[in-house]
Amino acid sequence: MNSPKLIDPRLELICAARHFYQQGWMVGTSGNLSVRLPDHSFWITASGQCKGELELGDFVRIYPNGTACPEGSRRVEKPSPDVKPSAETAIHQVLYALFPEATSCYHVHSVEANLVSRFVKGDTLPLPPLEMLKGLGVWEENPDCAMSIFDNHLQVSCIVDEIKERFRTSPPQLRALLIRDHGVTIWAPSAKTARNDIELVEYIFRYMVAARGVGVWGVGEERD
Ligand SMILES: CSCCC(=O)C(=O)COP(=O)(O)O
Ligand SMILES: [Zn+2]
């Protein structure tokens, strides 16, 4: 009997990135995706790669102490010295640390995410009570649901510190956060769920932008 073939988890990230690129959510080199392995290391997209054309060599494996696998070791998982992990690796790291059930973390940049991030000044974005929220685990009649928003900072470590601080004291309603004028990040228990969740949150953002355009009242605005 043949033993089942192990599928390289980077392949799923390559497919997801190509799909998001085609949607216009990972234009150019924007966004980053990671997948966590049973040993708690994770593969993350290398910095500055075109996300529509990723190959197996465009990933870096980060180990629990936060370092990439050392070159020259038997497990060379940094394809060459000039390949650097995503500049936003620390965001993936903090989310994996805060949410141990997460095995995938996806971050994309869409026009709609940036528009809705300006609908409010505060640190949460109320979401319209759409049926789609059920796909994100919100099973309530007329749900009062909001997504956490963080300010964008040039220093990624500042964004990380704010995520750590806020989520430690008040866990988010959804497995998602929005960085203002930047993009959304989701974390999920599987790659399949992560891809689904990105699609759903982007649908909700699109709806919110369209609803504003046709004057639907009160959608995604701060409540009094
Ligand atoms: C043009 S994208 C600017 C950096 C960023 O926000 C991003 O998501 C991609 O950075 P990476 O280092 O992961 O390529
Ligand atoms: Zn980004």
Tab-separated table of C-alpha atoms and ligand atoms in Angstrom:
chain	number	residue	atom	x	y	z
A	1	MET	CA	0.000	0.000	0.000
A	2	ASN	CA	1.293	3.441	-0.897
A	3	SER	CA	1.715	5.823	2.015
A	4	PRO	CA	-0.076	9.162	1.579
A	5	LYS	CA	2.132	11.847	0.061
A	6	LEU	CA	2.904	14.802	2.300
A	7	ILE	CA	1.921	17.995	0.576
A	8	ASP	CA	4.262	20.933	1.042
A	9	PRO	CA	2.195	23.612	2.867
A	10	ARG	CA	3.916	26.331	0.825
A	11	LEU	CA	1.932	25.115	-2.202
A	12	GLU	CA	-1.327	26.234	-0.587
A	13	LEU	CA	0.197	29.651	0.114
A	14	ILE	CA	1.342	29.948	-3.505
A	15	CYS	CA	-2.195	29.141	-4.745
A	16	ALA	CA	-3.863	31.471	-2.247
A	17	ALA	CA	-1.487	34.336	-3.103
A	18	ARG	CA	-2.100	33.880	-6.836
A	19	HIS	CA	-5.840	33.929	-6.211
A	20	PHE	CA	-5.647	37.056	-4.026
A	21	TYR	CA	-3.340	38.702	-6.576
A	22	GLN	CA	-5.925	38.043	-9.290
A	23	GLN	CA	-8.597	39.638	-7.084
A	24	GLY	CA	-6.434	42.784	-6.759
A	25	TRP	CA	-5.810	42.187	-3.049
A	26	MET	CA	-2.069	41.394	-3.327
A	27	VAL	CA	-1.065	43.795	-6.029
A	28	GLY	CA	2.665	43.883	-6.771
A	29	THR	CA	4.571	42.733	-3.710
A	30	SER	CA	1.873	43.657	-1.207
A	31	GLY	CA	0.616	41.358	1.526
A	32	ASN	CA	2.137	38.306	3.186
A	33	LEU	CA	0.935	34.806	4.016
A	34	SER	CA	2.155	32.224	6.507
A	35	VAL	CA	1.379	28.703	7.603
A	36	ARG	CA	2.360	27.191	10.936
A	37	LEU	CA	3.690	23.633	11.198
A	38	PRO	CA	3.254	21.120	14.033
A	39	ASP	CA	6.718	21.971	15.418
A	40	HIS	CA	5.505	25.592	15.797
A	41	SER	CA	7.823	26.909	13.126
A	42	PHE	CA	6.086	28.701	10.269
A	43	TRP	CA	6.676	29.329	6.602
A	44	ILE	CA	6.178	32.960	5.570
A	45	THR	CA	6.439	34.703	2.234
A	46	ALA	CA	9.798	36.336	1.629
A	47	SER	CA	9.823	40.120	1.614
A	48	GLY	CA	9.338	42.003	-1.614
A	49	GLN	CA	8.316	39.084	-3.841
A	50	CYS	CA	5.605	39.493	-6.461
A	51	LYS	CA	2.699	37.719	-4.791
A	52	GLY	CA	1.186	36.581	-8.070
A	53	GLU	CA	4.272	34.593	-9.032
A	54	LEU	CA	5.528	32.936	-5.863
A	55	GLU	CA	7.668	29.815	-6.053
A	56	LEU	CA	8.785	27.365	-3.361
A	57	GLY	CA	12.021	29.332	-2.936
A	58	ASP	CA	10.135	32.520	-2.049
A	59	PHE	CA	9.496	31.539	1.584
A	60	VAL	CA	11.439	31.644	4.811
A	61	ARG	CA	10.880	29.279	7.698
A	62	ILE	CA	10.823	30.987	11.072
A	63	TYR	CA	11.473	28.971	14.206
A	64	PRO	CA	9.880	29.527	17.620
A	65	ASN	CA	12.784	31.636	18.876
A	66	GLY	CA	12.030	34.031	16.030
A	67	THR	CA	15.001	33.240	13.829
A	68	ALA	CA	15.097	31.923	10.303
A	69	CYS	CA	16.677	28.511	9.926
A	70	PRO	CA	20.449	29.148	9.939
A	71	GLU	CA	22.208	28.778	6.632
A	72	GLY	CA	24.563	25.871	6.484
A	73	SER	CA	22.433	23.824	8.844
A	74	ARG	CA	21.125	20.529	7.559
A	75	ARG	CA	17.656	22.007	7.255
A	76	VAL	CA	18.383	24.895	4.929
A	77	GLU	CA	15.029	26.528	4.690
A	78	LYS	CA	16.131	29.998	3.770
A	79	PRO	CA	16.805	29.526	0.067
A	80	SER	CA	19.616	32.073	-0.163
A	81	PRO	CA	21.232	34.679	2.099
A	82	ASP	CA	19.568	37.587	0.293
A	83	VAL	CA	16.043	36.224	0.832
A	84	LYS	CA	14.501	38.006	3.806
A	85	PRO	CA	11.305	37.109	5.622
A	86	SER	CA	8.327	39.438	5.232
A	87	ALA	CA	8.837	42.829	6.850
A	88	GLU	CA	5.611	42.069	8.748
A	89	THR	CA	6.725	38.715	10.154
A	90	ALA	CA	6.429	40.081	13.698
A	91	ILE	CA	2.664	40.567	13.206
A	92	HIS	CA	2.280	36.894	12.258
A	93	GLN	CA	4.428	35.944	15.247
A	94	VAL	CA	2.375	37.882	17.746
A	95	LEU	CA	-0.891	36.498	16.368
A	96	TYR	CA	0.384	32.907	16.557
A	97	ALA	CA	1.496	33.588	20.135
A	98	LEU	CA	-1.836	35.125	21.156
A	99	PHE	CA	-4.014	32.556	19.353
A	100	PRO	CA	-2.438	29.102	19.669
A	101	GLU	CA	-5.222	27.470	17.606
A	102	ALA	CA	-4.195	29.498	14.543
A	103	THR	CA	-2.204	27.651	11.894
A	104	SER	CA	-2.507	30.194	9.093
A	105	CYS	CA	-2.169	33.935	8.994
A	106	TYR	CA	-3.032	35.900	5.835
A	107	HIS	CA	-2.569	39.626	5.214
A	108	VAL	CA	-3.770	41.391	2.065
A	109	HIS	CA	-4.073	44.970	0.816
A	110	SER	CA	-7.345	45.886	-0.886
A	111	VAL	CA	-8.677	49.282	-1.919
A	112	GLU	CA	-11.911	48.612	-0.013
A	113	ALA	CA	-10.112	47.719	3.227
A	114	ASN	CA	-8.343	51.062	3.080
A	115	LEU	CA	-11.556	52.961	2.365
A	116	VAL	CA	-13.527	51.366	5.203
A	117	SER	CA	-10.625	51.900	7.597
A	118	ARG	CA	-11.356	55.634	7.178
A	119	PHE	CA	-15.070	55.313	7.901
A	120	VAL	CA	-14.322	55.563	11.637
A	121	LYS	CA	-11.806	57.390	13.801
A	122	GLY	CA	-11.888	54.983	16.718
A	123	ASP	CA	-10.311	51.574	17.142
A	124	THR	CA	-13.248	49.418	16.032
A	125	LEU	CA	-15.137	49.245	12.770
A	126	PRO	CA	-18.826	48.300	13.162
A	127	LEU	CA	-19.831	45.774	10.513
A	128	PRO	CA	-23.228	45.548	8.827
A	129	PRO	CA	-25.349	42.614	10.075
A	130	LEU	CA	-24.901	40.592	6.899
A	131	GLU	CA	-25.597	36.877	6.549
A	132	MET	CA	-21.933	36.547	5.504
A	133	LEU	CA	-20.911	37.047	9.152
A	134	LYS	CA	-22.055	33.484	9.813
A	135	GLY	CA	-19.116	32.369	7.674
A	136	LEU	CA	-16.867	34.151	10.175
A	137	GLY	CA	-18.502	32.330	13.090
A	138	VAL	CA	-21.050	34.988	14.117
A	139	TRP	CA	-24.381	33.153	14.509
A	140	GLU	CA	-26.651	35.830	15.911
A	141	GLU	CA	-29.854	37.494	14.863
A	142	ASN	CA	-28.993	41.026	13.705
A	143	PRO	CA	-25.418	40.775	15.053
A	144	ASP	CA	-23.681	43.730	16.633
A	145	CYS	CA	-20.243	42.945	15.322
A	146	ALA	CA	-17.112	45.037	14.956
A	147	MET	CA	-13.573	44.543	13.676
A	148	SER	CA	-10.545	45.853	15.559
A	149	ILE	CA	-8.634	48.626	13.828
A	150	PHE	CA	-5.021	49.585	14.495
A	151	ASP	CA	-3.156	52.634	13.261
A	152	ASN	CA	-0.474	52.039	10.701
A	153	HIS	CA	3.085	52.812	11.809
A	154	LEU	CA	6.320	52.857	9.873
A	155	GLN	CA	7.819	50.705	12.620
A	156	VAL	CA	6.074	47.340	12.452
A	157	SER	CA	7.099	46.783	16.081
A	158	CYS	CA	4.760	49.636	17.115
A	159	ILE	CA	1.814	47.915	15.403
A	160	VAL	CA	2.810	44.660	17.106
A	161	ASP	CA	2.986	46.292	20.540
A	162	GLU	CA	-0.487	47.761	20.108
A	163	ILE	CA	-1.947	44.421	18.974
A	164	LYS	CA	-0.356	42.653	21.941
A	165	GLU	CA	-1.551	45.233	24.416
A	166	ARG	CA	-5.131	45.458	23.172
A	167	PHE	CA	-5.821	41.779	22.502
A	168	ARG	CA	-4.362	40.686	25.825
A	169	THR	CA	-6.905	42.771	27.683
A	170	SER	CA	-9.831	42.593	25.241
A	171	PRO	CA	-9.896	39.624	22.895
A	172	PRO	CA	-11.309	40.450	19.451
A	173	GLN	CA	-14.804	39.409	18.352
A	174	LEU	CA	-13.472	38.123	15.027
A	175	ARG	CA	-10.222	36.414	14.003
A	176	ALA	CA	-9.331	39.510	12.018
A	177	LEU	CA	-7.807	42.948	12.402
A	178	LEU	CA	-7.600	45.922	10.123
A	179	ILE	CA	-4.599	48.235	9.914
A	180	ARG	CA	-5.758	51.684	8.863
A	181	ASP	CA	-4.718	52.719	5.332
A	182	HIS	CA	-2.894	49.404	5.014
A	183	GLY	CA	-4.935	46.181	4.937
A	184	VAL	CA	-6.595	43.332	6.759
A	185	THR	CA	-4.961	40.376	8.543
A	186	ILE	CA	-6.788	37.231	9.517
A	187	TRP	CA	-5.645	34.165	11.462
A	188	ALA	CA	-7.404	30.823	11.222
A	189	PRO	CA	-7.245	27.180	12.282
A	190	SER	CA	-6.595	25.991	8.704
A	191	ALA	CA	-5.435	27.312	5.364
A	192	LYS	CA	-8.874	26.617	3.912
A	193	THR	CA	-10.549	28.704	6.605
A	194	ALA	CA	-7.990	31.475	6.190
A	195	ARG	CA	-8.743	31.753	2.479
A	196	ASN	CA	-12.479	31.682	3.142
A	197	ASP	CA	-12.182	34.350	5.835
A	198	ILE	CA	-10.195	36.699	3.595
A	199	GLU	CA	-12.868	36.333	0.921
A	200	LEU	CA	-15.665	37.016	3.403
A	201	VAL	CA	-14.096	40.065	5.032
A	202	GLU	CA	-13.269	41.502	1.630
A	203	TYR	CA	-16.904	40.921	0.555
A	204	ILE	CA	-18.083	42.783	3.669
A	205	PHE	CA	-15.696	45.686	2.966
A	206	ARG	CA	-16.919	45.830	-0.655
A	207	TYR	CA	-20.490	45.861	0.546
A	208	MET	CA	-19.737	48.703	2.989
A	209	VAL	CA	-18.126	50.833	0.299
A	210	ALA	CA	-20.983	50.150	-2.140
A	211	ALA	CA	-23.612	50.830	0.555
A	212	ARG	CA	-22.075	54.258	1.199
A	213	GLY	CA	-22.145	54.978	-2.512
A	214	VAL	CA	-25.888	54.335	-2.730
A	215	GLY	CA	-26.620	56.080	0.553
A	216	VAL	CA	-27.610	53.065	2.654
A	217	TRP	CA	-27.854	54.538	6.115
A	218	GLY	CA	-25.632	53.707	9.037
A	219	VAL	CA	-23.568	50.902	7.541
A	220	GLY	CA	-20.104	50.712	9.004
A	221	GLU	CA	-20.371	54.040	10.743
A	222	GLU	CA	-19.648	54.762	14.353
A	223	ARG	CA	-22.759	54.365	16.465
A	224	ASP	CA	-23.734	57.299	18.680
B	1	LIG	C1	3.994	47.503	-1.312
B	1	LIG	S1	3.652	46.590	0.096
B	1	LIG	C2	4.462	47.374	1.472
B	1	LIG	C3	4.828	46.423	2.585
B	1	LIG	C4	3.621	45.668	3.075
B	1	LIG	O1	2.762	46.269	3.708
B	1	LIG	C5	3.399	44.291	2.747
B	1	LIG	O2	2.367	43.738	3.095
B	1	LIG	C6	4.416	43.484	2.010
B	1	LIG	O3	5.606	43.419	2.704
B	1	LIG	P1	6.534	42.105	2.589
B	1	LIG	O4	7.797	42.488	3.311
B	1	LIG	O5	5.797	40.988	3.240
B	1	LIG	O6	6.737	41.827	1.130
B	2	ZN	ZN	1.123	44.944	4.497
